[in-house]
C-alpha cells in the first residue's frame, strides 16, 4: 500500500503549473525533449534515491514496481465488470468486461522484465484498453524469473492464448515491454495452427536480447529503464549463454510472414525504441499489415503513467481504438 503522505505529495506536484514542472524536471542526460510532468516525477524519484526499475534482488524489484504502479495508478477507469479467473488450469488471470462491446477478447501480458509485474501493476492499463477497444481483456500472470526462467513465460503465454481461443470467437494479443515480447513470440509460435490471433498490439517491445542498438546506448542511464536494469532482467530471465533464439528475441526470427496485423508503439526516450521500430519494419517487410508510431517526449513504461500524463493516456487509448477497428 502507498502512504498517504506520498499520495498527497503526488497530488500537489501534479497541480503545479507546467512551467514549474518543467523547471523541476529539467532536461534528461540525453538532451531529448521529455514530457514535463514525467520529467518532474522522475527527478523527484532520483532525489529520493531511486533510479531505474531494478532494486538489487528480484523481490525488492517486485516491491519497487508494485509500489510505483500503485502510486501512479490514480482513480481506476470504470468498466462493466472485473473477475479474477484461472487461466489454462494453472495461471492467475483477471477478466475485464466492458459495459458494452464486441466479441473480441484481448489477452494482455504485463511488462516487468520477465521478473516483476503482476495483475495489479497493470490493472489501469487493462481498464483503459477494455473501454477504448470495447472488448473483453484477459490479463495473465505468467510465471516470473528467476524462479521460472525462459522459456516458462513463453509456454504460459501460448497456453493462455490457446485457452482464450476456447472462450471467444476472436482473440487479439497485447503487451508492454517484456509482455509485448511474449505477445509477439506467442503469435509466431502459434502461426499455422488451427486458430491464430486476429491482431497483436506491442507497446515498446523488447524485441532483441542479443543486438547492439543506438537507443540502448543513448538512453543507457534512462530515464526509467537503464542499461543496468536491462542486464539485471536478462541475467534472471536468460541465465545461460544468450543466443539468437527467436523464442526470446522475435526480431531474430528468420521468417515473419503470415503473422497477425500489428500495432507497434515506441517511446522516444526508451532504450528499447530502436529494436521495437526495427521489429515493426521487419514485420512490414514480411508483408504483415503494421500500424507503428513513436510517442514524442515519452519514456519506457508509459502505459503505467496514464493517470499523470495525458500523452501516455492518449497513446494507450489509441491502441485500444485500433484494436476495435
Short mmCIF file of C-alpha atoms in Angstrom, two decimals, residues 12 25 32 49 64 66-67 70 81 127 149 155 158 181 198 200 203 214 223 232-233 237 260 278 280 293 297 315 323:
data_model
loop_
_atom_site.label_atom_id
_atom_site.label_comp_id
_atom_site.label_asym_id
_atom_site.label_seq_id
_atom_site.Cartn_x
_atom_site.Cartn_y
_atom_site.Cartn_z
CA UNK A 12 0.48 18.62 -5.04
CA UNK A 25 12.11 18.15 -14.23
CA UNK A 32 15.99 14.90 -25.69
CA UNK A 49 17.47 7.74 -4.23
CA UNK A 64 9.53 -1.27 -6.08
CA UNK A 66 4.32 -2.61 -7.31
CA UNK A 67 4.71 0.47 -5.15
CA UNK A 70 0.16 1.89 -7.06
CA UNK A 81 -17.19 -5.92 -14.57
CA UNK A 127 -9.14 -0.99 -17.86
CA UNK A 149 13.38 -18.69 -16.26
CA UNK A 155 4.94 -21.55 -22.51
CA UNK A 158 0.96 -19.69 -25.52
CA UNK A 181 7.84 -9.69 -26.29
CA UNK A 198 -6.54 -11.58 -35.19
CA UNK A 200 -1.08 -8.09 -31.99
CA UNK A 203 3.85 -1.37 -26.63
CA UNK A 214 21.88 3.01 -30.70
CA UNK A 223 15.04 7.86 -17.97
CA UNK A 232 19.56 -7.40 -14.40
CA UNK A 233 16.43 -8.63 -16.15
CA UNK A 237 15.37 -14.49 -17.49
CA UNK A 260 -1.34 -11.14 -37.45
CA UNK A 278 13.17 -2.40 -36.35
CA UNK A 280 7.84 -3.10 -36.95
CA UNK A 293 4.39 5.23 -34.37
CA UNK A 297 8.65 13.06 -25.28
CA UNK A 315 -1.31 6.52 -26.71
CA UNK A 323 -7.86 -2.97 -31.82
#
